Amino acid sequence: FTTAAAALTVLELDAQLTTAARQQAIVALGRACAWLQSRFNPDVMNQNLAAAVALLGTWRVTGDAHWRDAALRKYVAIETLQSQEGWFPEYGGMDFGYSTLALDLLAIADGLGGAPQVEAMADRLCGFLVRVKGAGPGYPGRLSSRGTAHQFPFGAEHFARRIPHAAWLAARWREDSTS
């Protein structure tokens, strides 16, 4: 998560960074990504999704296709573990709150480009979240592996124009936040 945030910060501040600061960031990102590229925890997809964003972000900062390719390998591994229902494993099962975090991380990756499979992964995840969310108010809570009931709306908002279930989630979450 820290490396993802650092890469996104460098991208955001690019024109404002001195050459020396940018070079220091590139060296640090390269070291972190060299460590991340070979790590994969099959029990915790939010960490793998954040690592993939870090790799994609570092590719965008450096232009080095090696980091994009490493991110794509991570997305292949992540996609193979996405359940038939659409959720990603979090310590032994699905988790509502972490699923919304996963959707945010897929949205960030989609914004960075270079990983075309993230939209299909997000589509499956959104369909699952719609089915879990249901029509009632509130969020599922303790029915999941980690028992979280929070929701992060960015991913749903990001994909709302292209994924009908994302549009439904975004509208619902906006409605829930005002009631």
Coordinates of N, CA, C and O in Angstrom, one line a residue:
F1 N 0.8 -1.2 0.0 CA 0.0 0.0 0.0 C 0.9 1.3 0.0 O 0.5 2.2 -0.7
T2 N 1.9 1.2 0.7 CA 2.8 2.4 0.8 C 3.5 2.7 -0.6 O 3.5 3.8 -1.0
T3 N 3.9 1.6 -1.2 CA 4.6 1.8 -2.5 C 3.5 2.3 -3.5 O 3.9 3.1 -4.4
A4 N 2.3 1.7 -3.5 CA 1.3 2.2 -4.4 C 1.0 3.7 -4.2 O 1.0 4.5 -5.1
A5 N 0.9 4.1 -2.9 CA 0.7 5.5 -2.6 C 1.8 6.4 -3.1 O 1.6 7.5 -3.6
A6 N 3.1 5.9 -2.9 CA 4.2 6.7 -3.3 C 4.3 6.8 -4.8 O 4.5 7.9 -5.3
A7 N 4.0 5.8 -5.5 CA 4.0 5.9 -7.0 C 2.9 6.8 -7.5 O 3.2 7.7 -8.4
L8 N 1.7 6.7 -6.9 CA 0.6 7.6 -7.3 C 1.0 9.1 -6.9 O 0.6 10.0 -7.7
T9 N 1.7 9.3 -5.8 CA 2.1 10.6 -5.4 C 3.1 11.2 -6.4 O 3.0 12.4 -6.8
V10 N 4.0 10.4 -6.8 CA 5.0 10.9 -7.8 C 4.3 11.3 -9.1 O 4.6 12.3 -9.7
L11 N 3.4 10.4 -9.5 CA 2.6 10.8 -10.7 C 1.8 12.1 -10.6 O 1.8 12.9 -11.5
E12 N 1.2 12.3 -9.4 CA 0.4 13.5 -9.2 C 1.3 14.7 -9.1 O 1.0 15.8 -9.6
L13 N 2.5 14.6 -8.5 CA 3.3 15.8 -8.2 C 4.4 15.9 -9.3 O 5.2 16.8 -9.2
D14 N 4.4 15.1 -10.3 CA 5.5 15.0 -11.3 C 6.1 16.4 -11.6 O 7.3 16.5 -11.5
A15 N 5.4 17.3 -12.1 CA 5.9 18.6 -12.6 C 6.5 19.4 -11.5 O 7.3 20.3 -11.7
Q16 N 6.0 19.2 -10.2 CA 6.5 19.9 -9.1 C 7.7 19.4 -8.4 O 8.3 20.0 -7.6
L17 N 8.1 18.2 -8.8 CA 9.3 17.5 -8.2 C 10.6 18.0 -8.9 O 10.6 18.1 -10.1
T18 N 11.6 18.2 -8.0 CA 12.9 18.5 -8.6 C 13.4 17.2 -9.3 O 12.9 16.1 -9.0
T19 N 14.4 17.3 -10.1 CA 15.0 16.2 -10.8 C 15.6 15.2 -9.8 O 15.4 14.0 -9.8
A20 N 16.2 15.8 -8.8 CA 16.8 14.9 -7.7 C 15.8 14.2 -6.9 O 15.9 13.0 -6.6
A21 N 14.7 14.9 -6.5 CA 13.6 14.2 -5.8 C 13.0 13.1 -6.6 O 12.7 12.0 -6.1
R22 N 12.7 13.4 -7.9 CA 12.1 12.4 -8.7 C 13.0 11.2 -8.9 O 12.6 10.0 -8.8
Q23 N 14.3 11.4 -9.0 CA 15.3 10.3 -9.1 C 15.3 9.5 -7.9 O 15.4 8.3 -7.9
Q24 N 15.3 10.1 -6.7 CA 15.3 9.4 -5.4 C 14.0 8.6 -5.3 O 14.1 7.4 -4.9
A25 N 12.9 9.1 -5.7 CA 11.7 8.4 -5.7 C 11.7 7.2 -6.6 O 11.3 6.1 -6.3
I26 N 12.3 7.3 -7.8 CA 12.4 6.2 -8.8 C 13.3 5.1 -8.2 O 12.9 3.9 -8.3
V27 N 14.3 5.5 -7.6 CA 15.2 4.4 -6.9 C 14.5 3.7 -5.8 O 14.5 2.5 -5.8
A28 N 13.8 4.4 -5.0 CA 13.0 3.8 -3.9 C 11.9 3.0 -4.4 O 11.7 1.8 -3.9
L29 N 11.2 3.4 -5.4 CA 10.1 2.6 -6.0 C 10.7 1.4 -6.6 O 10.1 0.3 -6.5
G30 N 11.8 1.5 -7.3 CA 12.4 0.3 -7.9 C 12.8 -0.7 -6.9 O 12.5 -1.9 -7.1
R31 N 13.3 -0.3 -5.8 CA 13.7 -1.3 -4.7 C 12.4 -1.9 -4.1 O 12.4 -3.2 -3.9
A32 N 11.4 -1.1 -3.9 CA 10.2 -1.7 -3.3 C 9.5 -2.7 -4.3 O 9.1 -3.7 -3.9
C33 N 9.5 -2.3 -5.5 CA 8.8 -3.1 -6.5 C 9.6 -4.4 -6.8 O 9.0 -5.5 -7.1
A34 N 11.0 -4.3 -6.7 CA 11.8 -5.5 -6.9 C 11.4 -6.5 -5.8 O 11.4 -7.8 -6.0
W35 N 11.1 -6.1 -4.6 CA 10.6 -6.9 -3.5 C 9.2 -7.4 -3.7 O 8.9 -8.6 -3.6
L36 N 8.3 -6.5 -4.1 CA 6.9 -6.8 -4.3 C 6.6 -7.8 -5.4 O 5.7 -8.6 -5.4
Q37 N 7.4 -7.7 -6.5 CA 7.1 -8.5 -7.7 C 7.1 -10.0 -7.5 O 6.4 -10.8 -8.1
S38 N 7.9 -10.5 -6.5 CA 7.9 -11.9 -6.3 C 7.1 -12.4 -5.1 O 7.1 -13.5 -4.7
R39 N 6.4 -11.4 -4.4 CA 5.6 -11.8 -3.3 C 4.1 -11.9 -3.7 O 3.6 -11.1 -4.5
F40 N 3.5 -12.9 -3.1 CA 2.0 -13.1 -3.4 C 1.5 -13.9 -2.2 O 1.9 -15.0 -1.9
N41 N 0.5 -13.3 -1.6 CA -0.2 -14.0 -0.5 C -1.6 -14.4 -0.9 O -2.5 -13.6 -1.1
P42 N -1.8 -15.7 -1.1 CA -3.1 -16.2 -1.7 C -4.3 -16.0 -0.7 O -5.4 -16.2 -1.1
D43 N -4.0 -15.6 0.5 CA -5.1 -15.5 1.5 C -5.6 -14.0 1.6 O -6.6 -13.8 2.3
V44 N -4.8 -13.1 1.0 CA -5.1 -11.7 1.3 C -5.1 -10.9 0.0 O -4.0 -10.3 -0.4
M45 N -6.2 -10.9 -0.8 CA -6.1 -10.3 -2.1 C -6.0 -8.7 -2.1 O -5.4 -8.2 -3.0
N46 N -6.4 -8.1 -1.0 CA -6.3 -6.6 -1.0 C -4.8 -6.2 -1.0 O -4.4 -5.3 -1.7
Q47 N -3.9 -7.0 -0.4 CA -2.5 -6.7 -0.4 C -1.9 -7.0 -1.8 O -1.1 -6.2 -2.3
N48 N -2.3 -8.1 -2.4 CA -1.9 -8.4 -3.8 C -2.3 -7.3 -4.8 O -1.6 -6.9 -5.7
L49 N -3.6 -6.8 -4.6 CA -4.1 -5.8 -5.5 C -3.3 -4.5 -5.3 O -3.0 -3.8 -6.3
A50 N -3.0 -4.2 -4.1 CA -2.2 -3.0 -3.8 C -0.8 -3.1 -4.4 O -0.2 -2.1 -5.0
A51 N -0.2 -4.3 -4.3 CA 1.1 -4.5 -4.9 C 1.1 -4.3 -6.4 O 2.0 -3.8 -7.0
A52 N 0.0 -4.8 -7.0 CA -0.1 -4.7 -8.5 C -0.3 -3.2 -8.9 O 0.3 -2.8 -9.9
V53 N -1.0 -2.4 -8.1 CA -1.1 -1.0 -8.3 C 0.3 -0.3 -8.2 O 0.6 0.5 -9.0
A54 N 1.0 -0.8 -7.2 CA 2.4 -0.2 -7.0 C 3.2 -0.5 -8.2 O 3.9 0.4 -8.7
L55 N 3.1 -1.7 -8.8 CA 3.9 -2.0 -9.9 C 3.5 -1.2 -11.2 O 4.3 -0.7 -11.9
L56 N 2.1 -1.1 -11.3 CA 1.6 -0.3 -12.5 C 2.0 1.1 -12.3 O 2.4 1.8 -13.3
G57 N 1.9 1.7 -11.1 CA 2.2 3.1 -10.9 C 3.7 3.3 -11.2 O 4.1 4.3 -11.7
T58 N 4.6 2.4 -10.7 CA 6.0 2.5 -11.0 C 6.3 2.4 -12.5 O 7.2 3.1 -13.0
W59 N 5.6 1.6 -13.2 CA 5.7 1.6 -14.7 C 5.4 2.9 -15.2 O 6.1 3.4 -16.1
R60 N 4.3 3.5 -14.8 CA 3.9 4.9 -15.3 C 4.9 5.9 -14.9 O 5.2 6.8 -15.7
V61 N 5.5 5.8 -13.8 CA 6.6 6.8 -13.4 C 7.8 6.6 -14.2 O 8.4 7.6 -14.6
T62 N 8.2 5.4 -14.4 CA 9.6 5.1 -15.0 C 9.5 4.8 -16.5 O 10.5 5.0 -17.2
G63 N 8.3 4.3 -17.0 CA 8.3 3.9 -18.4 C 8.9 2.5 -18.6 O 8.9 2.0 -19.7
D64 N 9.3 1.9 -17.5 CA 10.0 0.5 -17.6 C 8.9 -0.5 -17.7 O 8.2 -0.8 -16.7
A65 N 8.7 -1.2 -18.8 CA 7.7 -2.2 -19.1 C 7.9 -3.4 -18.2 O 6.9 -4.2 -18.0
H66 N 9.0 -3.6 -17.6 CA 9.2 -4.7 -16.7 C 8.2 -4.6 -15.5 O 7.7 -5.6 -15.1
W67 N 8.0 -3.4 -15.0 CA 7.0 -3.3 -13.9 C 5.6 -3.5 -14.3 O 4.8 -4.1 -13.6
R68 N 5.2 -3.1 -15.5 CA 3.9 -3.4 -16.0 C 3.7 -4.9 -16.2 O 2.7 -5.5 -15.8
D69 N 4.7 -5.6 -16.7 CA 4.7 -7.0 -16.9 C 4.5 -7.7 -15.6 O 3.8 -8.7 -15.5
A70 N 5.2 -7.3 -14.6 CA 5.1 -7.9 -13.2 C 3.7 -7.6 -12.7 O 3.2 -8.6 -12.1
A71 N 3.1 -6.5 -12.9 CA 1.8 -6.2 -12.5 C 0.8 -7.2 -13.2 O -0.1 -7.7 -12.6
L72 N 1.0 -7.3 -14.5 CA 0.1 -8.2 -15.2 C 0.2 -9.7 -14.7 O -0.9 -10.3 -14.7
R73 N 1.4 -10.1 -14.4 CA 1.5 -11.4 -13.8 C 0.7 -11.5 -12.5 O 0.1 -12.5 -12.2
K74 N 0.8 -10.5 -11.7 CA 0.0 -10.5 -10.4 C -1.5 -10.5 -10.7 O -2.2 -11.3 -10.0
Y75 N -2.0 -9.7 -11.7 CA -3.4 -9.8 -12.0 C -3.8 -11.1 -12.5 O -5.0 -11.5 -12.2
V76 N -3.0 -11.8 -13.2 CA -3.4 -13.2 -13.7 C -3.5 -14.1 -12.4 O -4.5 -14.8 -12.3
A77 N -2.6 -14.0 -11.5 CA -2.7 -14.8 -10.3 C -3.9 -14.4 -9.4 O -4.6 -15.3 -8.9
I78 N -4.2 -13.1 -9.3 CA -5.3 -12.7 -8.6 C -6.6 -13.1 -9.2 O -7.5 -13.6 -8.5
E79 N -6.7 -13.0 -10.5 CA -7.9 -13.4 -11.2 C -8.2 -14.9 -11.1 O -9.4 -15.3 -11.0
T80 N -7.2 -15.7 -11.0 CA -7.4 -17.1 -10.8 C -8.0 -17.5 -9.5 O -8.7 -18.5 -9.3
L81 N -7.8 -16.6 -8.5 CA -8.4 -16.8 -7.2 C -9.7 -16.1 -6.9 O -10.3 -16.2 -5.9
Q82 N -10.1 -15.3 -7.9 CA -11.4 -14.6 -7.8 C -12.5 -15.7 -7.8 O -12.5 -16.6 -8.7
S83 N -13.4 -15.7 -6.8 CA -14.4 -16.8 -6.7 C -15.3 -16.7 -7.9 O -15.5 -15.7 -8.6
Q84 N -16.0 -17.8 -8.2 CA -17.0 -17.9 -9.2 C -18.1 -16.9 -8.9 O -18.7 -16.3 -9.9
E85 N -18.3 -16.5 -7.7 CA -19.4 -15.5 -7.3 C -18.9 -14.1 -7.5 O -19.7 -13.2 -7.6
G86 N -17.6 -13.9 -7.6 CA -17.0 -12.6 -7.9 C -16.2 -12.0 -6.8 O -15.5 -11.0 -7.0
W87 N -16.2 -12.5 -5.6 CA -15.4 -12.0 -4.5 C -13.9 -12.5 -4.6 O -13.6 -13.5 -5.2
F88 N -13.1 -11.8 -3.8 CA -11.7 -12.1 -3.7 C -11.4 -12.6 -2.2 O -12.0 -12.1 -1.3
P89 N -10.6 -13.6 -2.1 CA -10.4 -14.2 -0.7 C -9.7 -13.2 0.2 O -8.8 -12.5 -0.2
E90 N -10.2 -13.1 1.4 CA -9.6 -12.3 2.5 C -9.6 -13.2 3.7 O -10.7 -13.4 4.4
Y91 N -8.5 -13.8 4.0 CA -8.4 -14.7 5.2 C -9.5 -15.7 5.3 O -10.2 -15.8 6.3
G92 N -9.6 -16.5 4.3 CA -10.5 -17.7 4.3 C -11.9 -17.5 3.7 O -12.7 -18.4 3.8
G93 N -12.2 -16.3 3.2 CA -13.5 -16.1 2.6 C -13.7 -14.7 2.1 O -12.8 -14.0 2.0
M94 N -15.0 -14.4 1.8 CA -15.3 -13.1 1.3 C -15.4 -12.2 2.5 O -15.8 -12.5 3.6
D95 N -15.2 -10.9 2.2 CA -15.5 -9.8 3.2 C -16.0 -8.6 2.5 O -15.4 -8.2 1.5
F96 N -17.1 -8.1 2.9 CA -17.8 -7.0 2.3 C -16.9 -5.8 2.2 O -16.6 -5.2 1.1
G97 N -16.4 -5.3 3.3 CA -15.6 -4.1 3.4 C -14.3 -4.2 2.5 O -14.0 -3.3 1.8
Y98 N -13.6 -5.3 2.6 CA -12.4 -5.5 1.9 C -12.8 -5.7 0.4 O -11.9 -5.4 -0.5
S99 N -14.0 -6.2 0.1 CA -14.4 -6.2 -1.4 C -14.5 -4.8 -1.9 O -14.2 -4.6 -3.1
T100 N -15.0 -3.9 -1.1 CA -15.1 -2.5 -1.7 C -13.7 -1.9 -1.8 O -13.5 -1.1 -2.7
L101 N -12.8 -2.3 -0.9 CA -11.4 -1.8 -1.1 C -10.8 -2.4 -2.3 O -10.1 -1.8 -3.1
A102 N -11.1 -3.7 -2.6 CA -10.6 -4.4 -3.8 C -11.1 -3.6 -5.0 O -10.4 -3.4 -6.0
L103 N -12.4 -3.2 -5.0 CA -12.9 -2.5 -6.1 C -12.2 -1.2 -6.3 O -12.0 -0.8 -7.5
D104 N -11.9 -0.5 -5.2 CA -11.1 0.8 -5.4 C -9.8 0.5 -6.0 O -9.4 1.3 -6.9
L105 N -9.1 -0.5 -5.6 CA -7.8 -0.8 -6.2 C -7.9 -1.2 -7.6 O -7.0 -0.8 -8.4
L106 N -8.9 -1.9 -8.0 CA -9.1 -2.2 -9.4 C -9.4 -0.9 -10.2 O -8.9 -0.7 -11.4
A107 N -10.1 0.0 -9.6 CA -10.4 1.3 -10.3 C -9.1 2.1 -10.5 O -8.9 2.7 -11.5
I108 N -8.3 2.1 -9.5 CA -7.0 2.8 -9.6 C -6.2 2.2 -10.7 O -5.6 2.9 -11.6
A109 N -6.1 0.9 -10.8 CA -5.4 0.2 -11.8 C -6.0 0.6 -13.2 O -5.3 0.8 -14.2
D110 N -7.3 0.6 -13.3 CA -8.0 0.9 -14.5 C -7.6 2.3 -15.0 O -7.3 2.6 -16.1
G111 N -7.5 3.3 -14.0 CA -7.1 4.6 -14.3 C -5.6 4.7 -14.8 O -5.3 5.6 -15.6
L112 N -4.8 3.8 -14.3 CA -3.4 3.8 -14.7 C -3.2 3.2 -16.1 O -2.2 3.5 -16.8
G113 N -4.1 2.4 -16.5 CA -4.0 1.7 -17.8 C -3.0 0.6 -17.8 O -2.3 0.4 -16.8
G114 N -3.0 -0.1 -18.9 CA -2.0 -1.2 -19.0 C -2.4 -2.5 -18.5 O -1.6 -3.5 -18.6
A115 N -3.5 -2.6 -17.8 CA -4.0 -3.9 -17.3 C -5.5 -4.1 -17.7 O -6.4 -3.9 -16.9
P116 N -5.7 -4.5 -18.9 CA -7.1 -4.6 -19.4 C -8.0 -5.5 -18.7 O -9.2 -5.4 -18.7
Q117 N -7.5 -6.5 -18.0 CA -8.3 -7.5 -17.3 C -9.0 -7.0 -16.0 O -9.9 -7.6 -15.5
V118 N -8.6 -5.8 -15.5 CA -9.2 -5.3 -14.3 C -10.6 -5.0 -14.4 O -11.4 -5.1 -13.5
E119 N -11.1 -4.5 -15.6 CA -12.5 -4.2 -15.8 C -13.4 -5.4 -15.6 O -14.4 -5.4 -15.0
A120 N -13.0 -6.5 -16.2 CA -13.8 -7.7 -16.1 C -13.8 -8.2 -14.7 O -14.8 -8.7 -14.2
M121 N -12.7 -8.1 -14.0 CA -12.6 -8.5 -12.6 C -13.5 -7.6 -11.7 O -14.3 -8.1 -10.9
A122 N -13.5 -6.3 -12.0 CA -14.4 -5.4 -11.3 C -15.9 -5.7 -11.6 O -16.7 -5.6 -10.7
D123 N -16.2 -6.0 -12.8 CA -17.6 -6.3 -13.2 C -18.1 -7.5 -12.4 O -19.2 -7.5 -11.8
R124 N -17.3 -8.6 -12.3 CA -17.7 -9.7 -11.5 C -17.8 -9.4 -10.0 O -18.8 -9.8 -9.3
L125 N -16.9 -8.6 -9.5 CA -17.0 -8.1 -8.1 C -18.2 -7.3 -7.8 O -18.9 -7.4 -6.8
C126 N -18.5 -6.3 -8.7 CA -19.7 -5.5 -8.6 C -21.0 -6.3 -8.6 O -21.9 -6.0 -7.7
G127 N -21.1 -7.3 -9.4 CA -22.2 -8.1 -9.4 C -22.4 -8.8 -8.1 O -23.5 -8.9 -7.6
F128 N -21.3 -9.3 -7.5 CA -21.3 -10.0 -6.2 C -21.8 -9.0 -5.2 O -22.6 -9.3 -4.3
L129 N -21.2 -7.8 -5.2 CA -21.5 -6.8 -4.1 C -23.0 -6.4 -4.2 O -23.6 -6.1 -3.2
V130 N -23.6 -6.3 -5.4 CA -25.0 -6.0 -5.5 C -25.8 -7.1 -4.9 O -26.7 -6.8 -4.1
R131 N -25.4 -8.3 -5.1 CA -26.2 -9.4 -4.5 C -26.1 -9.5 -3.0 O -27.0 -9.8 -2.3
V132 N -24.9 -9.1 -2.5 CA -24.7 -9.2 -1.0 C -25.4 -7.9 -0.4 O -26.0 -8.1 0.7
K133 N -25.3 -6.8 -1.0 CA -25.8 -5.6 -0.5 C -27.3 -5.7 -0.4 O -27.9 -5.3 0.6
G134 N -28.0 -6.2 -1.4 CA -29.4 -6.3 -1.3 C -30.1 -5.0 -1.4 O -29.5 -4.0 -1.6
A135 N -31.4 -5.0 -1.1 CA -32.2 -3.8 -1.2 C -32.3 -3.0 0.1 O -32.7 -1.9 0.1
G136 N -32.0 -3.6 1.2 CA -32.2 -3.0 2.5 C -31.1 -2.0 2.8 O -30.0 -2.0 2.2
P137 N -31.3 -1.2 3.9 CA -30.3 -0.3 4.3 C -29.2 -1.0 5.1 O -29.3 -2.2 5.5
G138 N -28.1 -0.4 5.2 CA -27.0 -1.0 6.0 C -26.1 -1.9 5.2 O -26.3 -2.1 4.0
Y139 N -25.1 -2.5 5.9 CA -24.1 -3.3 5.2 C -24.0 -4.6 6.0 O -24.3 -4.7 7.1
P140 N -23.5 -5.7 5.3 CA -23.6 -7.0 5.9 C -22.9 -7.3 7.2 O -23.3 -8.1 7.9
G141 N -21.7 -6.7 7.4 CA -21.1 -7.0 8.7 C -20.6 -8.4 8.9 O -19.9 -8.9 8.1
R142 N -20.9 -9.0 10.0 CA -20.3 -10.2 10.5 C -20.5 -11.5 9.7 O -20.1 -12.5 10.0
L143 N -21.2 -11.4 8.6 CA -21.4 -12.6 7.7 C -20.1 -13.0 7.0 O -20.1 -14.0 6.3
S144 N -19.1 -12.2 7.1 CA -17.9 -12.4 6.3 C -16.6 -12.8 7.0 O -16.7 -12.8 8.3
S145 N -15.6 -13.1 6.3 CA -14.3 -13.6 6.9 C -13.7 -12.7 7.9 O -13.1 -13.1 8.9
R146 N -13.8 -11.4 7.7 CA -13.2 -10.4 8.6 C -14.2 -9.6 9.3 O -13.9 -8.8 10.2
G147 N -15.5 -9.7 8.9 CA -16.6 -9.0 9.6 C -16.6 -7.5 9.4 O -17.2 -6.8 10.3
T148 N -16.1 -7.0 8.3 CA -16.2 -5.6 8.1 C -17.5 -5.2 7.4 O -18.0 -5.9 6.6
A149 N -18.0 -4.0 7.7 CA -19.2 -3.5 7.1 C -19.0 -2.2 6.5 O -20.0 -1.5 6.1
H150 N -17.8 -1.7 6.4 CA -17.6 -0.4 5.7 C -17.6 -0.5 4.2 O -17.6 -1.6 3.7
Q151 N -17.8 0.6 3.6 CA -17.7 0.6 2.1 C -17.0 1.8 1.6 O -17.1 2.9 2.2
F152 N -16.1 1.6 0.6 CA -15.4 2.6 0.0 C -16.1 2.9 -1.4 O -16.1 1.9 -2.2
P153 N -16.5 4.0 -1.7 CA -17.3 4.3 -2.9 C -16.5 4.6 -4.2 O -17.1 4.5 -5.3
F154 N -15.3 4.9 -4.1 CA -14.5 5.3 -5.3 C -14.6 4.3 -6.4 O -14.8 4.7 -7.6
G155 N -14.4 3.1 -6.2 CA -14.4 2.1 -7.3 C -15.7 2.0 -8.0 O -15.8 2.0 -9.2
A156 N -16.8 2.0 -7.2 CA -18.1 2.0 -7.8 C -18.3 3.2 -8.7 O -18.9 3.2 -9.8
E157 N -18.0 4.4 -8.2 CA -18.1 5.6 -8.9 C -17.3 5.6 -10.2 O -17.7 6.0 -11.2
H158 N -16.1 5.1 -10.1 CA -15.1 5.0 -11.2 C -15.7 4.2 -12.4 O -15.7 4.6 -13.5
F159 N -16.3 3.0 -12.0 CA -16.7 2.1 -13.0 C -18.2 2.3 -13.4 O -18.7 1.6 -14.3
A160 N -18.9 3.3 -12.8 CA -20.3 3.4 -12.9 C -20.8 3.6 -14.4 O -21.9 3.2 -14.8
R161 N -20.0 4.3 -15.2 CA -20.4 4.6 -16.6 C -20.3 3.3 -17.5 O -20.9 3.3 -18.5
R162 N -19.5 2.3 -17.1 CA -19.2 1.2 -17.9 C -19.8 -0.1 -17.4 O -20.0 -1.1 -18.1
I163 N -20.0 -0.2 -16.1 CA -20.5 -1.4 -15.4 C -21.8 -1.1 -14.7 O -21.9 -0.4 -13.7
P164 N -22.9 -1.7 -15.2 CA -24.3 -1.4 -14.6 C -24.3 -1.7 -13.2 O -24.9 -0.9 -12.4
H165 N -23.7 -2.8 -12.7 CA -23.8 -3.1 -11.2 C -23.0 -2.0 -10.5 O -23.4 -1.7 -9.3
A166 N -21.9 -1.5 -11.0 CA -21.2 -0.4 -10.4 C -22.0 0.8 -10.3 O -22.0 1.5 -9.2
A167 N -22.8 1.1 -11.3 CA -23.7 2.3 -11.3 C -24.7 2.1 -10.2 O -25.1 3.1 -9.4
W168 N -25.3 0.9 -10.1 CA -26.3 0.6 -9.0 C -25.7 0.8 -7.6 O -26.2 1.5 -6.8
L169 N -24.5 0.3 -7.4 CA -23.8 0.4 -6.1 C -23.5 1.9 -5.8 O -23.8 2.4 -4.7
A170 N -23.0 2.6 -6.8 CA -22.6 4.0 -6.6 C -23.9 4.8 -6.2 O -23.9 5.6 -5.2
A171 N -25.0 4.6 -6.9 CA -26.2 5.3 -6.6 C -26.7 4.9 -5.2 O -27.1 5.8 -4.4
R172 N -26.7 3.7 -4.9 CA -27.1 3.2 -3.6 C -26.3 3.7 -2.4 O -26.8 4.1 -1.4
W173 N -25.0 3.7 -2.6 CA -24.1 4.2 -1.6 C -24.3 5.7 -1.4 O -24.2 6.2 -0.3
R174 N -24.5 6.4 -2.5 CA -24.8 7.9 -2.3 C -26.1 8.1 -1.5 O -26.1 8.9 -0.6
E175 N -27.1 7.3 -1.9 CA -28.4 7.4 -1.2 C -28.2 7.0 0.3 O -28.8 7.7 1.2
D176 N -27.5 6.0 0.6 CA -27.3 5.6 2.0 C -26.6 6.6 2.8 O -26.8 6.7 4.0
S177 N -25.6 7.3 2.1 CA -24.8 8.3 2.9 C -25.7 9.6 3.2 O -25.3 10.3 4.1
T178 N -26.8 9.8 2.6 CA -27.6 10.9 2.9 C -28.8 10.6 3.8 O -29.5 11.5 4.2
S179 N -29.0 9.3 4.0 CA -30.2 9.0 4.8 C -29.8 8.7 6.3 O -28.8 8.7 6.7

